[in-house]
mmCIF file of N, CA and C in Angstrom:
data_model
loop_
_atom_site.group_PDB
_atom_site.id
_atom_site.type_symbol
_atom_site.label_atom_id
_atom_site.label_comp_id
_atom_site.label_asym_id
_atom_site.label_seq_id
_atom_site.Cartn_x
_atom_site.Cartn_y
_atom_site.Cartn_z
ATOM 1 N N UNK A 1 -24.818 -108.103 27.925
ATOM 2 C CA UNK A 1 -25.060 -109.049 26.864
ATOM 3 C C UNK A 1 -26.508 -108.913 26.410
ATOM 4 N N UNK A 2 -26.731 -109.004 25.114
ATOM 5 C CA UNK A 2 -28.074 -108.852 24.560
ATOM 6 C C UNK A 2 -28.960 -110.016 25.000
ATOM 7 N N UNK A 3 -30.233 -109.760 25.068
ATOM 8 C CA UNK A 3 -31.191 -110.784 25.485
ATOM 9 C C UNK A 3 -31.988 -111.271 24.289
ATOM 10 N N UNK A 4 -32.211 -112.572 24.229
ATOM 11 C CA UNK A 4 -33.054 -113.194 23.218
ATOM 12 C C UNK A 4 -34.171 -113.886 23.977
ATOM 13 N N UNK A 5 -35.396 -113.744 23.524
ATOM 14 C CA UNK A 5 -36.511 -114.320 24.255
ATOM 15 C C UNK A 5 -36.940 -115.630 23.629
ATOM 16 N N UNK A 6 -36.898 -116.686 24.433
ATOM 17 C CA UNK A 6 -37.366 -118.009 24.028
ATOM 18 C C UNK A 6 -38.413 -118.441 25.037
ATOM 19 N N UNK A 7 -39.554 -118.831 24.577
ATOM 20 C CA UNK A 7 -40.599 -119.305 25.475
ATOM 21 C C UNK A 7 -41.013 -118.265 26.502
ATOM 22 N N UNK A 8 -40.881 -116.979 26.144
ATOM 23 C CA UNK A 8 -41.266 -115.914 27.060
ATOM 24 C C UNK A 8 -40.247 -115.625 28.146
ATOM 25 N N UNK A 9 -39.065 -116.273 28.089
ATOM 26 C CA UNK A 9 -38.053 -116.091 29.116
ATOM 27 C C UNK A 9 -36.798 -115.475 28.505
ATOM 28 N N UNK A 10 -36.180 -114.509 29.191
ATOM 29 C CA UNK A 10 -34.943 -113.919 28.659
ATOM 30 C C UNK A 10 -33.790 -114.913 28.748
ATOM 31 N N UNK A 11 -32.978 -114.959 27.714
ATOM 32 C CA UNK A 11 -31.808 -115.832 27.680
ATOM 33 C C UNK A 11 -30.620 -115.045 27.140
ATOM 34 N N UNK A 12 -29.423 -115.306 27.605
ATOM 35 C CA UNK A 12 -28.253 -114.657 27.037
ATOM 36 C C UNK A 12 -28.094 -115.017 25.562
ATOM 37 N N UNK A 13 -27.669 -114.066 24.752
ATOM 38 C CA UNK A 13 -27.532 -114.287 23.313
ATOM 39 C C UNK A 13 -26.506 -115.362 23.002
ATOM 40 N N UNK A 14 -25.531 -115.571 23.866
ATOM 41 C CA UNK A 14 -24.498 -116.556 23.628
ATOM 42 C C UNK A 14 -24.976 -117.986 23.765
ATOM 43 N N UNK A 15 -26.177 -118.210 24.270
ATOM 44 C CA UNK A 15 -26.687 -119.561 24.489
ATOM 45 C C UNK A 15 -28.136 -119.680 24.013
ATOM 46 N N UNK A 16 -28.401 -119.405 22.732
ATOM 47 C CA UNK A 16 -29.796 -119.375 22.283
ATOM 48 C C UNK A 16 -30.472 -120.734 22.226
ATOM 49 N N UNK A 17 -29.728 -121.843 22.223
ATOM 50 C CA UNK A 17 -30.344 -123.161 22.093
ATOM 51 C C UNK A 17 -30.520 -123.887 23.413
ATOM 52 N N UNK A 18 -30.145 -123.283 24.520
ATOM 53 C CA UNK A 18 -30.314 -123.933 25.818
ATOM 54 C C UNK A 18 -31.777 -123.937 26.225
ATOM 55 N N UNK A 19 -32.191 -125.027 26.834
ATOM 56 C CA UNK A 19 -33.558 -125.130 27.340
ATOM 57 C C UNK A 19 -33.713 -124.272 28.588
ATOM 58 N N UNK A 20 -34.881 -123.713 28.737
ATOM 59 C CA UNK A 20 -35.209 -122.980 29.948
ATOM 60 C C UNK A 20 -36.155 -123.830 30.786
ATOM 61 N N UNK A 21 -36.196 -123.608 32.105
ATOM 62 C CA UNK A 21 -37.173 -124.325 32.921
ATOM 63 C C UNK A 21 -38.602 -124.110 32.417
ATOM 64 N N UNK A 22 -38.887 -122.898 31.957
ATOM 65 C CA UNK A 22 -40.223 -122.589 31.433
ATOM 66 C C UNK A 22 -40.555 -123.490 30.237
ATOM 67 N N UNK A 23 -39.587 -123.676 29.334
ATOM 68 C CA UNK A 23 -39.833 -124.531 28.167
ATOM 69 C C UNK A 23 -40.096 -125.976 28.576
ATOM 70 N N UNK A 24 -39.352 -126.458 29.561
ATOM 71 C CA UNK A 24 -39.551 -127.836 30.018
ATOM 72 C C UNK A 24 -40.940 -127.993 30.630
ATOM 73 N N UNK A 25 -41.335 -127.024 31.454
ATOM 74 C CA UNK A 25 -42.650 -127.109 32.128
ATOM 75 C C UNK A 25 -43.823 -127.043 31.161
ATOM 76 N N UNK A 26 -43.691 -126.248 30.106
ATOM 77 C CA UNK A 26 -44.841 -125.971 29.235
ATOM 78 C C UNK A 26 -44.844 -126.760 27.931
ATOM 79 N N UNK A 27 -43.856 -127.611 27.706
ATOM 80 C CA UNK A 27 -43.781 -128.380 26.459
ATOM 81 C C UNK A 27 -45.001 -129.282 26.327
ATOM 82 N N UNK A 28 -45.618 -129.243 25.169
ATOM 83 C CA UNK A 28 -46.769 -130.099 24.869
ATOM 84 C C UNK A 28 -46.324 -131.202 23.912
ATOM 85 N N UNK A 29 -46.888 -132.391 24.066
ATOM 86 C CA UNK A 29 -46.555 -133.517 23.208
ATOM 87 C C UNK A 29 -47.811 -133.999 22.490
ATOM 88 N N UNK A 30 -47.624 -134.535 21.304
ATOM 89 C CA UNK A 30 -48.741 -135.055 20.522
ATOM 90 C C UNK A 30 -49.254 -136.346 21.161
ATOM 91 N N UNK A 31 -50.567 -136.441 21.295
ATOM 92 C CA UNK A 31 -51.182 -137.651 21.869
ATOM 93 C C UNK A 31 -51.118 -138.783 20.860
ATOM 94 N N UNK A 32 -50.833 -139.956 21.346
ATOM 95 C CA UNK A 32 -50.795 -141.162 20.528
ATOM 96 C C UNK A 32 -51.727 -142.210 21.131
ATOM 97 N N UNK A 33 -52.063 -143.179 20.342
ATOM 98 C CA UNK A 33 -53.010 -144.207 20.761
ATOM 99 C C UNK A 33 -52.543 -144.912 22.036
ATOM 100 N N UNK A 34 -51.296 -145.305 22.106
ATOM 101 C CA UNK A 34 -50.764 -145.979 23.293
ATOM 102 C C UNK A 34 -49.771 -145.063 23.981
ATOM 103 N N UNK A 35 -50.222 -143.919 24.346
ATOM 104 C CA UNK A 35 -49.357 -142.911 24.955
ATOM 105 C C UNK A 35 -49.041 -143.200 26.406
ATOM 106 N N UNK A 36 -48.375 -142.259 27.017
ATOM 107 C CA UNK A 36 -48.014 -142.366 28.424
ATOM 108 C C UNK A 36 -48.992 -141.562 29.268
ATOM 109 N N UNK A 37 -48.927 -141.772 30.566
ATOM 110 C CA UNK A 37 -49.805 -141.067 31.498
ATOM 111 C C UNK A 37 -49.413 -139.589 31.523
ATOM 112 N N UNK A 38 -50.308 -138.690 31.114
ATOM 113 C CA UNK A 38 -49.981 -137.265 31.066
ATOM 114 C C UNK A 38 -49.649 -136.683 32.438
ATOM 115 N N UNK A 39 -50.235 -137.228 33.491
ATOM 116 C CA UNK A 39 -49.933 -136.736 34.839
ATOM 117 C C UNK A 39 -48.479 -137.052 35.196
ATOM 118 N N UNK A 40 -48.040 -138.274 34.876
ATOM 119 C CA UNK A 40 -46.655 -138.646 35.134
ATOM 120 C C UNK A 40 -45.691 -137.790 34.316
ATOM 121 N N UNK A 41 -46.057 -137.503 33.083
ATOM 122 C CA UNK A 41 -45.208 -136.664 32.229
ATOM 123 C C UNK A 41 -45.075 -135.272 32.844
ATOM 124 N N UNK A 42 -46.182 -134.690 33.264
ATOM 125 C CA UNK A 42 -46.153 -133.350 33.874
ATOM 126 C C UNK A 42 -45.342 -133.338 35.167
ATOM 127 N N UNK A 43 -45.475 -134.371 35.980
ATOM 128 C CA UNK A 43 -44.698 -134.448 37.220
ATOM 129 C C UNK A 43 -43.205 -134.522 36.914
ATOM 130 N N UNK A 44 -42.855 -135.334 35.919
ATOM 131 C CA UNK A 44 -41.457 -135.443 35.543
ATOM 132 C C UNK A 44 -40.946 -134.122 34.978
ATOM 133 N N UNK A 45 -41.748 -133.480 34.133
ATOM 134 C CA UNK A 45 -41.350 -132.183 33.582
ATOM 135 C C UNK A 45 -41.105 -131.173 34.705
ATOM 136 N N UNK A 46 -41.952 -131.186 35.714
ATOM 137 C CA UNK A 46 -41.779 -130.253 36.834
ATOM 138 C C UNK A 46 -40.464 -130.527 37.565
ATOM 139 N N UNK A 47 -40.144 -131.802 37.781
ATOM 140 C CA UNK A 47 -38.882 -132.159 38.452
ATOM 141 C C UNK A 47 -37.678 -131.718 37.629
ATOM 142 N N UNK A 48 -37.724 -131.976 36.318
ATOM 143 C CA UNK A 48 -36.614 -131.590 35.437
ATOM 144 C C UNK A 48 -36.470 -130.068 35.409
ATOM 145 N N UNK A 49 -37.591 -129.367 35.308
ATOM 146 C CA UNK A 49 -37.550 -127.905 35.272
ATOM 147 C C UNK A 49 -36.985 -127.335 36.571
ATOM 148 N N UNK A 50 -37.376 -127.903 37.702
ATOM 149 C CA UNK A 50 -36.845 -127.437 38.991
ATOM 150 C C UNK A 50 -35.339 -127.664 39.070
ATOM 151 N N UNK A 51 -34.898 -128.825 38.628
ATOM 152 C CA UNK A 51 -33.466 -129.135 38.639
ATOM 153 C C UNK A 51 -32.705 -128.190 37.705
ATOM 154 N N UNK A 52 -33.262 -127.929 36.543
ATOM 155 C CA UNK A 52 -32.645 -127.020 35.584
ATOM 156 C C UNK A 52 -32.538 -125.609 36.167
ATOM 157 N N UNK A 53 -33.580 -125.158 36.830
ATOM 158 C CA UNK A 53 -33.553 -123.830 37.461
ATOM 159 C C UNK A 53 -32.476 -123.774 38.547
ATOM 160 N N UNK A 54 -32.368 -124.831 39.340
ATOM 161 C CA UNK A 54 -31.340 -124.885 40.387
ATOM 162 C C UNK A 54 -29.944 -124.849 39.773
ATOM 163 N N UNK A 55 -29.732 -125.625 38.737
ATOM 164 C CA UNK A 55 -28.424 -125.645 38.075
ATOM 165 C C UNK A 55 -28.092 -124.301 37.447
ATOM 166 N N UNK A 56 -29.061 -123.667 36.814
ATOM 167 C CA UNK A 56 -28.832 -122.345 36.229
ATOM 168 C C UNK A 56 -28.436 -121.333 37.302
ATOM 169 N N UNK A 57 -29.093 -121.380 38.454
ATOM 170 C CA UNK A 57 -28.768 -120.467 39.551
ATOM 171 C C UNK A 57 -27.362 -120.758 40.086
ATOM 172 N N UNK A 58 -27.014 -122.030 40.192
ATOM 173 C CA UNK A 58 -25.677 -122.399 40.653
ATOM 174 C C UNK A 58 -24.612 -121.878 39.693
ATOM 175 N N UNK A 59 -24.839 -122.039 38.403
ATOM 176 C CA UNK A 59 -23.890 -121.531 37.400
ATOM 177 C C UNK A 59 -23.758 -120.017 37.524
ATOM 178 N N UNK A 60 -24.862 -119.320 37.716
ATOM 179 C CA UNK A 60 -24.823 -117.860 37.861
ATOM 180 C C UNK A 60 -24.002 -117.459 39.079
ATOM 181 N N UNK A 61 -24.239 -118.122 40.202
ATOM 182 C CA UNK A 61 -23.508 -117.797 41.423
ATOM 183 C C UNK A 61 -22.015 -118.108 41.277
ATOM 184 N N UNK A 62 -21.691 -119.232 40.672
ATOM 185 C CA UNK A 62 -20.286 -119.589 40.483
ATOM 186 C C UNK A 62 -19.587 -118.620 39.536
ATOM 187 N N UNK A 63 -20.296 -118.166 38.528
ATOM 188 C CA UNK A 63 -19.728 -117.190 37.604
ATOM 189 C C UNK A 63 -19.416 -115.877 38.329
ATOM 190 N N UNK A 64 -20.336 -115.445 39.190
ATOM 191 C CA UNK A 64 -20.093 -114.227 39.974
ATOM 192 C C UNK A 64 -18.909 -114.411 40.910
ATOM 193 N N UNK A 65 -18.816 -115.560 41.558
ATOM 194 C CA UNK A 65 -17.698 -115.839 42.464
ATOM 195 C C UNK A 65 -16.385 -115.888 41.688
ATOM 196 N N UNK A 66 -16.410 -116.483 40.516
ATOM 197 C CA UNK A 66 -15.227 -116.531 39.666
ATOM 198 C C UNK A 66 -14.770 -115.116 39.296
ATOM 199 N N UNK A 67 -15.694 -114.260 38.923
ATOM 200 C CA UNK A 67 -15.350 -112.872 38.592
ATOM 201 C C UNK A 67 -14.757 -112.160 39.806
ATOM 202 N N UNK A 68 -15.322 -112.389 40.988
ATOM 203 C CA UNK A 68 -14.819 -111.758 42.209
ATOM 204 C C UNK A 68 -13.394 -112.217 42.506
ATOM 205 N N UNK A 69 -13.142 -113.506 42.355
ATOM 206 C CA UNK A 69 -11.803 -114.042 42.620
ATOM 207 C C UNK A 69 -10.795 -113.509 41.604
ATOM 208 N N UNK A 70 -11.186 -113.412 40.351
ATOM 209 C CA UNK A 70 -10.292 -112.857 39.333
ATOM 210 C C UNK A 70 -9.917 -111.406 39.653
ATOM 211 N N UNK A 71 -10.914 -110.620 40.074
ATOM 212 C CA UNK A 71 -10.629 -109.218 40.440
ATOM 213 C C UNK A 71 -9.686 -109.157 41.628
ATOM 214 N N UNK A 72 -9.910 -109.999 42.632
ATOM 215 C CA UNK A 72 -9.048 -110.014 43.813
ATOM 216 C C UNK A 72 -7.627 -110.411 43.434
ATOM 217 N N UNK A 73 -7.480 -111.385 42.554
ATOM 218 C CA UNK A 73 -6.159 -111.802 42.117
ATOM 219 C C UNK A 73 -5.453 -110.679 41.358
ATOM 220 N N UNK A 74 -6.167 -110.003 40.462
ATOM 221 C CA UNK A 74 -5.567 -108.875 39.743
ATOM 222 C C UNK A 74 -5.118 -107.788 40.708
ATOM 223 N N UNK A 75 -5.955 -107.488 41.699
ATOM 224 C CA UNK A 75 -5.594 -106.474 42.701
ATOM 225 C C UNK A 75 -4.355 -106.893 43.473
ATOM 226 N N UNK A 76 -4.299 -108.173 43.880
ATOM 227 C CA UNK A 76 -3.145 -108.661 44.622
ATOM 228 C C UNK A 76 -1.887 -108.603 43.752
ATOM 229 N N UNK A 77 -1.997 -109.008 42.471
ATOM 230 C CA UNK A 77 -0.845 -108.972 41.579
ATOM 231 C C UNK A 77 -0.344 -107.539 41.385
ATOM 232 N N UNK A 78 -1.258 -106.610 41.236
ATOM 233 C CA UNK A 78 -0.869 -105.210 41.083
ATOM 234 C C UNK A 78 -0.143 -104.720 42.325
ATOM 235 N N UNK A 79 -0.678 -105.016 43.501
ATOM 236 C CA UNK A 79 -0.055 -104.600 44.749
ATOM 237 C C UNK A 79 1.318 -105.256 44.902
ATOM 238 N N UNK A 80 1.410 -106.541 44.620
ATOM 239 C CA UNK A 80 2.664 -107.271 44.758
ATOM 240 C C UNK A 80 3.709 -106.752 43.767
ATOM 241 N N UNK A 81 3.302 -106.447 42.549
ATOM 242 C CA UNK A 81 4.235 -105.936 41.539
ATOM 243 C C UNK A 81 4.828 -104.603 41.988
ATOM 244 N N UNK A 82 4.044 -103.759 42.621
ATOM 245 C CA UNK A 82 4.548 -102.471 43.116
ATOM 246 C C UNK A 82 5.570 -102.683 44.227
ATOM 247 N N UNK A 83 5.303 -103.622 45.117
ATOM 248 C CA UNK A 83 6.199 -103.883 46.248
ATOM 249 C C UNK A 83 7.505 -104.523 45.807
ATOM 250 N N UNK A 84 7.503 -105.299 44.740
ATOM 251 C CA UNK A 84 8.683 -106.043 44.306
ATOM 252 C C UNK A 84 9.481 -105.325 43.225
ATOM 253 N N UNK A 85 9.042 -104.159 42.815
ATOM 254 C CA UNK A 85 9.740 -103.416 41.766
ATOM 255 C C UNK A 85 11.135 -103.040 42.266
ATOM 256 N N UNK A 86 12.199 -103.321 41.455
ATOM 257 C CA UNK A 86 13.558 -102.955 41.880
ATOM 258 C C UNK A 86 13.750 -101.450 41.875
ATOM 259 N N UNK A 87 14.695 -100.960 42.680
ATOM 260 C CA UNK A 87 14.935 -99.508 42.683
ATOM 261 C C UNK A 87 15.405 -99.035 41.318
ATOM 262 N N UNK A 88 15.032 -97.836 40.974
ATOM 263 C CA UNK A 88 15.367 -97.283 39.652
ATOM 264 C C UNK A 88 16.574 -96.354 39.756
ATOM 265 N N UNK A 89 17.704 -96.879 40.229
ATOM 266 C CA UNK A 89 18.888 -96.041 40.374
ATOM 267 C C UNK A 89 19.887 -96.244 39.244
ATOM 268 N N UNK A 90 19.603 -97.145 38.311
ATOM 269 C CA UNK A 90 20.481 -97.357 37.162
ATOM 270 C C UNK A 90 21.645 -98.268 37.471
ATOM 271 N N UNK A 91 21.777 -98.824 38.664
ATOM 272 C CA UNK A 91 22.908 -99.675 39.013
ATOM 273 C C UNK A 91 22.559 -101.161 38.999
ATOM 274 N N UNK A 92 21.438 -101.525 38.449
ATOM 275 C CA UNK A 92 21.031 -102.924 38.491
ATOM 276 C C UNK A 92 21.769 -103.777 37.473
ATOM 277 N N UNK A 93 22.355 -103.152 36.440
ATOM 278 C CA UNK A 93 23.089 -103.901 35.442
ATOM 279 C C UNK A 93 22.211 -104.514 34.365
ATOM 280 N N UNK A 94 20.920 -104.355 34.457
ATOM 281 C CA UNK A 94 19.982 -104.880 33.452
ATOM 282 C C UNK A 94 19.486 -103.760 32.570
ATOM 283 N N UNK A 95 19.296 -104.038 31.337
ATOM 284 C CA UNK A 95 18.749 -103.040 30.428
ATOM 285 C C UNK A 95 17.574 -103.581 29.694
#
């Protein structure tokens, strides 16, 4: 799959609008007169980015496991189909 770079991080082309942990960590906000504590914002951003990275890794691992299970099922179906094939002697009565 082609790669698109957002925030300096490679992303699959099929998901160009998904946030990356890097984007969450490095996002800057405009200062306002009665703003929030920037330290608290950075701490929260770090927590969200860490959680996002963990979830992305989990999705990657589950996708790989799903592909492995699909291949195993196809292999089993192929093997089972060979074993269950009726004899080809022409006496089965089916056409």
